[in-house]
Coordinates of C-alpha atoms and ligand atoms in Angstrom, one line a residue:
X1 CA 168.7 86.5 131.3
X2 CA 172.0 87.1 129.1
X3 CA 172.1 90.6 127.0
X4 CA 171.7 89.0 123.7
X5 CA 168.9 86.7 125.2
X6 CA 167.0 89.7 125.8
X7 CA 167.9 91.5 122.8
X8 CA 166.2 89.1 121.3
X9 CA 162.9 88.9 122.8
X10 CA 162.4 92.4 122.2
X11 CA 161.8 92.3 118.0
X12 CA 159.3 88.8 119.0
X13 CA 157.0 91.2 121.4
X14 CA 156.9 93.9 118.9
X15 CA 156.3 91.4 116.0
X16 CA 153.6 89.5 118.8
X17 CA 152.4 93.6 119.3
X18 CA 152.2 93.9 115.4
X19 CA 150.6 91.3 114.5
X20 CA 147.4 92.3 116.9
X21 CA 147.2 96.2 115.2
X22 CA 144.5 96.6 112.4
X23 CA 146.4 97.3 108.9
X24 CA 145.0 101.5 110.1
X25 CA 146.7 101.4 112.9
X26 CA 150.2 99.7 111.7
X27 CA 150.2 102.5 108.6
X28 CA 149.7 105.5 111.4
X29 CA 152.7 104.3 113.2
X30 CA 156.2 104.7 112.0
X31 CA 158.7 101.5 111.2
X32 CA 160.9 102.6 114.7
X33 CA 157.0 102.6 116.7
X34 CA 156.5 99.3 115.1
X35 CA 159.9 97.8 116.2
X36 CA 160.5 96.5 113.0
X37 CA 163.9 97.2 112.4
X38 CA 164.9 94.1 110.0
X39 CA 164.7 93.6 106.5
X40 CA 163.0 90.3 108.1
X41 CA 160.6 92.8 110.0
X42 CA 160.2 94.5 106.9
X43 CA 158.7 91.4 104.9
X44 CA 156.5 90.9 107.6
X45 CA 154.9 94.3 107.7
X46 CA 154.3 94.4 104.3
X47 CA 152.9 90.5 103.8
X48 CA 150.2 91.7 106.5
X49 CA 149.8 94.5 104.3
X50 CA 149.4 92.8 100.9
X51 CA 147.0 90.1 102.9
X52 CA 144.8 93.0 104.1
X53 CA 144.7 94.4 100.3
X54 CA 143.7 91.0 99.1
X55 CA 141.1 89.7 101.7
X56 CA 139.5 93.4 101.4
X57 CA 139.4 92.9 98.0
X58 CA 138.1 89.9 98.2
X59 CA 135.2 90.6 100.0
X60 CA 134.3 93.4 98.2
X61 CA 134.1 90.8 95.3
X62 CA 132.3 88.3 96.8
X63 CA 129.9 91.0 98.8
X64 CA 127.9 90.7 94.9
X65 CA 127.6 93.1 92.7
X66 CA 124.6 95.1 94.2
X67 CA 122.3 98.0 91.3
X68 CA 124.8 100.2 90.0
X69 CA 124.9 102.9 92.0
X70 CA 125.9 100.4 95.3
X71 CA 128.5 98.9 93.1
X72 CA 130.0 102.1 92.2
X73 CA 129.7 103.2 95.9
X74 CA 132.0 100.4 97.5
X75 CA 134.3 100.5 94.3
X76 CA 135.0 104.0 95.1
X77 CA 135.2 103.3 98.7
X78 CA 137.8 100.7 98.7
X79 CA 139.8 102.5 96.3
X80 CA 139.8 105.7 98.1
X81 CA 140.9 103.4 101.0
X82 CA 144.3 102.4 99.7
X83 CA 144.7 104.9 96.6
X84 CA 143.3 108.4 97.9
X85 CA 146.4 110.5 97.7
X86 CA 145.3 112.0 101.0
X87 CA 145.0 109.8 103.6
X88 CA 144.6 106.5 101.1
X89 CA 146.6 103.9 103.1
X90 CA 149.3 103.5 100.2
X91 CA 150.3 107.1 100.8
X92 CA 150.2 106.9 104.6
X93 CA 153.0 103.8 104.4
X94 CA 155.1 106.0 102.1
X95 CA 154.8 109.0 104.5
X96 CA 155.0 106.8 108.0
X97 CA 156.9 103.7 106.7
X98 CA 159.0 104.7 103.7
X99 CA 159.9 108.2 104.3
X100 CA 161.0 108.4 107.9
X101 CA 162.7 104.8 107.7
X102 CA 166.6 105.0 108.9
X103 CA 168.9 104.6 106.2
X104 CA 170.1 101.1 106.5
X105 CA 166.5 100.0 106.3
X106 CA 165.2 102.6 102.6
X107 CA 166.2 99.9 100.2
X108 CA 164.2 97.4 102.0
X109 CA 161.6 99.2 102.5
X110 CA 161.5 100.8 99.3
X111 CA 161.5 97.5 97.2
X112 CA 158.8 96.7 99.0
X113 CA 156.5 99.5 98.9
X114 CA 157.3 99.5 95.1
X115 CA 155.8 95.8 95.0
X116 CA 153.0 97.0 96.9
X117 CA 152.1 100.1 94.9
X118 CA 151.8 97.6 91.7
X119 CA 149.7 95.1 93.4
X120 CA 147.7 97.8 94.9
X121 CA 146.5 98.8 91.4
X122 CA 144.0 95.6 91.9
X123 CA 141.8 98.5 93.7
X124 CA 141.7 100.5 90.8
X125 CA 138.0 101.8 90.1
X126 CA 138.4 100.3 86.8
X127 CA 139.7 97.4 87.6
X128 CA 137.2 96.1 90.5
X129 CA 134.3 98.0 88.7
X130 CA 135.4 95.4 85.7
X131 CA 135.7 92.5 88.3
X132 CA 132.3 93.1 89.8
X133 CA 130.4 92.8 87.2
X134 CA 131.8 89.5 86.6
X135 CA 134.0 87.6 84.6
X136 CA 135.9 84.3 85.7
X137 CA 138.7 87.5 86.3
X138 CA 137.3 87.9 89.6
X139 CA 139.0 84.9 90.9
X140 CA 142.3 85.7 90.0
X141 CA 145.1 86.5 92.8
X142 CA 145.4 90.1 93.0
X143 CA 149.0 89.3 92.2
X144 CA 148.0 88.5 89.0
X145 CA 145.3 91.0 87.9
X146 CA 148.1 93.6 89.1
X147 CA 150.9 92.5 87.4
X148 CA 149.2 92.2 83.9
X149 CA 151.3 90.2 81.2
X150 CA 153.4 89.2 83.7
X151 CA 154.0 85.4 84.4
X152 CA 152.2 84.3 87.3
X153 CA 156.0 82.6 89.1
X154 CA 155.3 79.1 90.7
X155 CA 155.2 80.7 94.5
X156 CA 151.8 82.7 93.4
X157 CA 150.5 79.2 92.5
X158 CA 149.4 77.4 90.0
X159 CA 149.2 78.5 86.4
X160 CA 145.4 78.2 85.2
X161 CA 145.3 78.2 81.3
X162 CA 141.5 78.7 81.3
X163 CA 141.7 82.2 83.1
X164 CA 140.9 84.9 80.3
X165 CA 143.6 86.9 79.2
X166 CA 145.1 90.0 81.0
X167 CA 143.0 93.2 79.3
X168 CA 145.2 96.2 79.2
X169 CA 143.7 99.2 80.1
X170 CA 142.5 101.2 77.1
X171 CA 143.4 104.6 76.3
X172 CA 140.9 106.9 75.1
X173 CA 140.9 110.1 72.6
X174 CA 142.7 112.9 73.9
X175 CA 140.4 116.3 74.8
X176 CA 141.6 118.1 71.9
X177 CA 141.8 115.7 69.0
X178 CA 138.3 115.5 70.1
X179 CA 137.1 119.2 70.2
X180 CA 139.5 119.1 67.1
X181 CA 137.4 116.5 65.7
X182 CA 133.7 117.8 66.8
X183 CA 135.1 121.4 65.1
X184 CA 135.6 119.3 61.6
X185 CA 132.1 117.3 61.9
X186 CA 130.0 120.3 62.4
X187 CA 131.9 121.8 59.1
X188 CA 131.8 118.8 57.2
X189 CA 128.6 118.6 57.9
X190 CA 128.0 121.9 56.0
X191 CA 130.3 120.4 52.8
X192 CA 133.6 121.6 54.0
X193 CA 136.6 119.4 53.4
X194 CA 139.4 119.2 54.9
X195 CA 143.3 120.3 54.3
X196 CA 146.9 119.9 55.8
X197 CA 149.9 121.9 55.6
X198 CA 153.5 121.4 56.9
X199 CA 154.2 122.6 60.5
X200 CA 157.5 123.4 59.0
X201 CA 157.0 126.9 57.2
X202 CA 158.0 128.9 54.4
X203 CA 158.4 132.5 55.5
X204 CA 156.4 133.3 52.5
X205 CA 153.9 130.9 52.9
X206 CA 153.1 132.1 56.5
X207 CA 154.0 135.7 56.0
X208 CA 154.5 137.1 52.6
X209 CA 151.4 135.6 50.7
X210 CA 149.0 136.4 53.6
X211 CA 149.5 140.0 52.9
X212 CA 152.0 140.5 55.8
X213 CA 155.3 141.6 54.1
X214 CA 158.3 142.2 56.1
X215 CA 158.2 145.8 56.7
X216 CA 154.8 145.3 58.3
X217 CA 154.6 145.9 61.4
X218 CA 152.3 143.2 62.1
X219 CA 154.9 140.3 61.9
X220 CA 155.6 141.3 65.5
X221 CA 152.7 139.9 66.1
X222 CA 152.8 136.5 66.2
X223 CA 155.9 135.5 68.3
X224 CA 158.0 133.6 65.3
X225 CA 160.3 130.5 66.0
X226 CA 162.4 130.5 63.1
X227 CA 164.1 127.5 61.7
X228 CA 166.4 129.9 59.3
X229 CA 166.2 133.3 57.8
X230 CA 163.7 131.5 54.8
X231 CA 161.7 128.8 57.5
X232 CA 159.6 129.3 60.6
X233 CA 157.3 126.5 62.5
X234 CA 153.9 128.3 60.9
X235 CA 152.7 130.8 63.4
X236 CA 149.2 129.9 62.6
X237 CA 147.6 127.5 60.0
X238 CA 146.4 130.5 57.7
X239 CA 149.3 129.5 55.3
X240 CA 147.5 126.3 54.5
X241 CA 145.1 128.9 52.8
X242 CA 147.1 130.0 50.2
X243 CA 148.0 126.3 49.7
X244 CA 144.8 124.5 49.6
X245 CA 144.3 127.8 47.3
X246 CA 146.7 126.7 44.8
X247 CA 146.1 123.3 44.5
X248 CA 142.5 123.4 44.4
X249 CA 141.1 126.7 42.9
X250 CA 138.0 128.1 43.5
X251 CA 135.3 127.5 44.8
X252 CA 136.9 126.2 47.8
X253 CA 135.6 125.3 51.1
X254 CA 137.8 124.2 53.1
X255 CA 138.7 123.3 57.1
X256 CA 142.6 123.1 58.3
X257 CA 143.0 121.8 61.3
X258 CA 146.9 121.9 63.6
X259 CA 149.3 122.8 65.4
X260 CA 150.7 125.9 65.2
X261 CA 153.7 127.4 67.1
X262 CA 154.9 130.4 68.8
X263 CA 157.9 132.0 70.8
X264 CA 155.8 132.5 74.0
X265 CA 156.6 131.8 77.6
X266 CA 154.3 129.4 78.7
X267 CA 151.8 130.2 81.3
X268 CA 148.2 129.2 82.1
X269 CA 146.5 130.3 78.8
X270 CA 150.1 130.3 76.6
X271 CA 151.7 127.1 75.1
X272 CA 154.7 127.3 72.8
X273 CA 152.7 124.3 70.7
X274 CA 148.9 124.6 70.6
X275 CA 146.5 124.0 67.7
X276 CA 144.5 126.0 65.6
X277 CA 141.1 125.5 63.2
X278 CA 141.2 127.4 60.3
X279 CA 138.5 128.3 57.9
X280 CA 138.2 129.4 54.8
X281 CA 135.6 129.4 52.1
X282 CA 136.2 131.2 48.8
X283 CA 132.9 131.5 45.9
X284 CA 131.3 133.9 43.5
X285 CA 128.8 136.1 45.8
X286 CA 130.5 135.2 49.2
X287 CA 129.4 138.5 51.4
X288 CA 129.9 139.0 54.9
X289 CA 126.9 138.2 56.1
X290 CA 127.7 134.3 54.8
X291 CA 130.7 134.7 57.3
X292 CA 128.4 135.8 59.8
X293 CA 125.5 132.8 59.4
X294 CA 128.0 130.1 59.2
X295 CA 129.9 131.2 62.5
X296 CA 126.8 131.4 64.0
X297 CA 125.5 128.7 63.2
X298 CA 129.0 126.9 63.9
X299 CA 129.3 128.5 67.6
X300 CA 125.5 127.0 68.3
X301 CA 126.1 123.8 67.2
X302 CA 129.3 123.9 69.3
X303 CA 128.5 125.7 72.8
X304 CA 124.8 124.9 72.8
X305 CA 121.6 126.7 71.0
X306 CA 121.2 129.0 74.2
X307 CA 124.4 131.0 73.5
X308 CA 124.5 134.6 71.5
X309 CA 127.0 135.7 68.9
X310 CA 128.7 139.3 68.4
X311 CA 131.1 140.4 65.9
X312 CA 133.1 143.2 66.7
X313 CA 135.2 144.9 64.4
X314 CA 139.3 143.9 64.4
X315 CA 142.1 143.9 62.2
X316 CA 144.8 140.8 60.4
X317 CA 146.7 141.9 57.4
X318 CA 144.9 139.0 55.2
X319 CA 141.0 140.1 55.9
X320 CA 139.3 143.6 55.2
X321 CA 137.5 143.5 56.8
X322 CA 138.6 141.7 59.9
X323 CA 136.3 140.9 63.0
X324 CA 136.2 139.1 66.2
X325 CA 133.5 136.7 67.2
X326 CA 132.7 136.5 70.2
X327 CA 130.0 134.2 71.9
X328 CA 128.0 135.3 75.4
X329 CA 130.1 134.1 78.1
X330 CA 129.4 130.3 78.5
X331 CA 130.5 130.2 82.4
X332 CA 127.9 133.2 83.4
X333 CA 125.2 133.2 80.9
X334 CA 125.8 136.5 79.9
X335 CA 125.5 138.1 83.3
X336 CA 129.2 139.0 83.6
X337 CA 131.5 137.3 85.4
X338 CA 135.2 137.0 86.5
X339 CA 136.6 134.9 83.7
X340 CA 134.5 137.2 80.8
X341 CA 135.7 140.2 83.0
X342 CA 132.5 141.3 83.4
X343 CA 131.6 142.0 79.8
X344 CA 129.1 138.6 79.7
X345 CA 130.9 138.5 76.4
X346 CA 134.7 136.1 75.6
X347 CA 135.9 136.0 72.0
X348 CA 136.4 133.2 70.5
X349 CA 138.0 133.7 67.2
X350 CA 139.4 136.2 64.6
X351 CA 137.3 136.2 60.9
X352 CA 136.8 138.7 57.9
X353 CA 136.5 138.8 54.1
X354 CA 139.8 137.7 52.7
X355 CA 142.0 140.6 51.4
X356 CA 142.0 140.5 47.5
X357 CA 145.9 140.2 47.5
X358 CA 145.4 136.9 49.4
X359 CA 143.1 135.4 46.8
X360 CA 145.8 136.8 44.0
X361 CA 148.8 135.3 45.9
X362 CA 146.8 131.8 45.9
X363 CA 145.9 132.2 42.1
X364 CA 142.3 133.1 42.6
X365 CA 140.9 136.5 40.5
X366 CA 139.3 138.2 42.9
X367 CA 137.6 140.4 40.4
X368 CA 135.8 137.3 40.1
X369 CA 135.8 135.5 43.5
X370 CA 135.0 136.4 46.9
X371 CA 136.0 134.8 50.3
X372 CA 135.8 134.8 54.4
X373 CA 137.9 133.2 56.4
X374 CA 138.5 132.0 60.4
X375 CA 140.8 131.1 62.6
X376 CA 140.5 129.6 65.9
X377 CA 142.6 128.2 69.0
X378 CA 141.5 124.5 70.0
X379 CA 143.0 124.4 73.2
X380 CA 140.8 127.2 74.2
X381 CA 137.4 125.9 73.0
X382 CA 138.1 122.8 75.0
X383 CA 138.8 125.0 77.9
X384 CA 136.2 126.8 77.5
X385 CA 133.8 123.8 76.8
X386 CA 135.6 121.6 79.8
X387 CA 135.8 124.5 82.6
X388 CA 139.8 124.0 82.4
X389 CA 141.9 126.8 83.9
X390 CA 144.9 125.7 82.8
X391 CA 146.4 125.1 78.8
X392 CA 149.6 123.4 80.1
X393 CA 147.3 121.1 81.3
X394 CA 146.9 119.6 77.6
X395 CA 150.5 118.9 77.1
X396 CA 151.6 117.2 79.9
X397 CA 150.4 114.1 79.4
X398 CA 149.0 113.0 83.0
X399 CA 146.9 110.2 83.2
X400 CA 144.7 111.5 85.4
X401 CA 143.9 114.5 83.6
X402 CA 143.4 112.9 80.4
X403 CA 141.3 110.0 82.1
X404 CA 138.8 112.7 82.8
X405 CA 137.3 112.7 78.8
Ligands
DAH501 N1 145.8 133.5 61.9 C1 145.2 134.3 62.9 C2 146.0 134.1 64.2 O1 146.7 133.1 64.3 C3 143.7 133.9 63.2 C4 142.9 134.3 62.1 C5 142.2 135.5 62.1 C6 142.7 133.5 61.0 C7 141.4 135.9 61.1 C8 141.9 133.9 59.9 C9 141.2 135.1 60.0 O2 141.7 133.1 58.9 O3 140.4 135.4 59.0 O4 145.9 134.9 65.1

């Protein structure tokens, strides 16, 4: 037998070899294990694995639908079969296949495990839980249901006009416009309305007017981005206060929900945007102990009836007098914990009577009128509500996070 005769029997016994391995044992190996060292090779590999992808899914289609439970049970077993990020046979051809393969072979290979990874979404739990409960879908190459909108080409086959539509996936209300939102029905609920104000700040509007003049040493407080020596991006949404106070007069009951900004590095409970719930309701006879009934009340309808309420005494230039509220710890019971250090106690907002000099800044006598007021951080009620560790969390926008609500 001549050299080159023999060079080329060796790829046909590994591609013979190949073709005999189960799809398991073919992602465990690496592309120089396999043989395959051709773009041809290449092809082949991954048409068995696209076959394998389909004929599973297949079967899991026509296997019936099963009670619910079943259903949900071989959903989530096929998909953790190709999509688990440990293990999941997807990640094991990247790791085995893509990332060890020899330089002449990566565009190849990557192309093809790119083509792959789409079609692959076919095992999405959505997807086949969609699928399996019927639906003409379920007959539709997996090449199609992966490659939504996308034109079926003549080599997948024929074009079927009576197929339904591709559905895109639908997105779903992010956690905190939804805390956000429950905040504002429990408040509307008790005839609160509610108000806006710019993000982009007058320095009197989110300083001078609430009582905190420049001199003050509390304007070190809040961490201030400014914009110029006149503008900041509000440091809280207490300016919308003084606003909602102008425009409207008293009475006033009012709920401003937002974002709010700060100069802070972020970390795990500190985001340079987060958003805030204010409060604020402004009548004749308005006493503390109105603060104190509507909070609690509000913090029970929020966290659950079982919870307590505490107010401890605190200080903000606008209220006198200023409290904290804080609710029994929600993770312990009360018990004392790590996360409420021990105290079975984790505040949960900043309140008080507004200062006169607020009410006289937003036109209201305070001779006349009284007022309490709230304000509270959104993020962390739906971290404390959700169990989430981490505020960054929010803002980055992963799908699989948000998923989750
Ligand atoms: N604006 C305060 C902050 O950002 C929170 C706050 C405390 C608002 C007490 C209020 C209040 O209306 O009465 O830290």
């Amino acid at each position: 037998m001549s050299g080159s005769e023999a060079d080329r029997r060796i790829p046909n016994q590994h591609a013979r070899t190949r073709s005999r391995m189960s799809i398991d044992e073919k992602t465990s190996k690496t592309l120089k294990d396999l043989g395959a060292k051709s773009p041809e090779a290449i092809g082949e590999l991954f048409a068995g694995v696209t076959s394998a992808l389909e004929s599973e899914r297949k079967a899991l289609i026509a296997s019936g639908a099963g009670d619910e439970r079943e259903r949900s049970q071989k959903v989530k077993d096929l998909r953790d079969r190709w999509l688990a990020r440990k293990g999941g046979l997807v990640s094991l051809i990247d790791e085995n296949w893509l990332k060890k393969a020899p330089k002449e072979l990566k565009p190849a290979v990557g192309r093809a495990f790119n083509q792959l990874r789409q079609l692959a979404k076919c095992v999405d739990t959505e997807s086949l839980l969609r699928e399996l409960s019927g639906g003409a879908a379920a007959a539709q190459p997996a090449a199609v249901a992966a490659t939504r909108g996308a034109r079926p080409s003549a080599k997948q086959g024929r074009l079927d006009l009576t197929l339904p539509g591709y559905r895109q996936p639908l997105g779903s209300i992010h956690p905190v416009t939804q805390v956000m939102r429950e905040i504002e029905d429990i408040f509307l609920g008790l005839g609160f309305s509610i108000e806006s104000g710019p993000e982009i700040e007058s320095v009197y509007y989110n300083f001078d007017a609430l009582n905190i003049p420049e001199s003050h040493p509390a304007r070190d407080d809040w961490d201030t981005l400014y914009v110029n020596s006149e503008t900041v991006l509000r440091t809280h949404t207490s300016p919308v206060q003084i606003r909602a106070m102008e425009k409207h007069g008293a009475p006033l009951y009012i709920l401003c929900p937002g974002k709010a900004y700060r100069h802070d590095n972020p970390d795990s409970t500190h985001a340079t945007m987060f958003h805030q719930v204010e409060g604020l309701a402004v009548d004749t006879d308005i006493s503390f102990a109105d603060l104190k009934g509507t909070l609690d009340y509000f913090a029970r309808k929020f966290f659950g009836d079982k919870i307590k309420t505490n107010f401890t005494p605190s200080f903000f230039p606008f209220t006198e007098p200023s409290g904290e509220l804080s609710i029994s710890c929600v993770f312990c019971g009360g018990g004392g914990c790590r996360i409420c250090k021990d105290s079975g106690w984790i505040e949960v907002m900043g309140c008080g009577m507004v200062h006169p000099e607020v009410l006289r800044h937003g036109g209201i006598d305070p001779e006349r009128y009284s007022g309490w007021a709230f304000g509270l951080g959104v993020e962390r009620f739906a971290m404390m509500k959700y169990d989430i560790n981490d505020i960054q969390l929010f803002h980055q926008g992963d799908v699989r996070f948000l998923e989750q609500f």
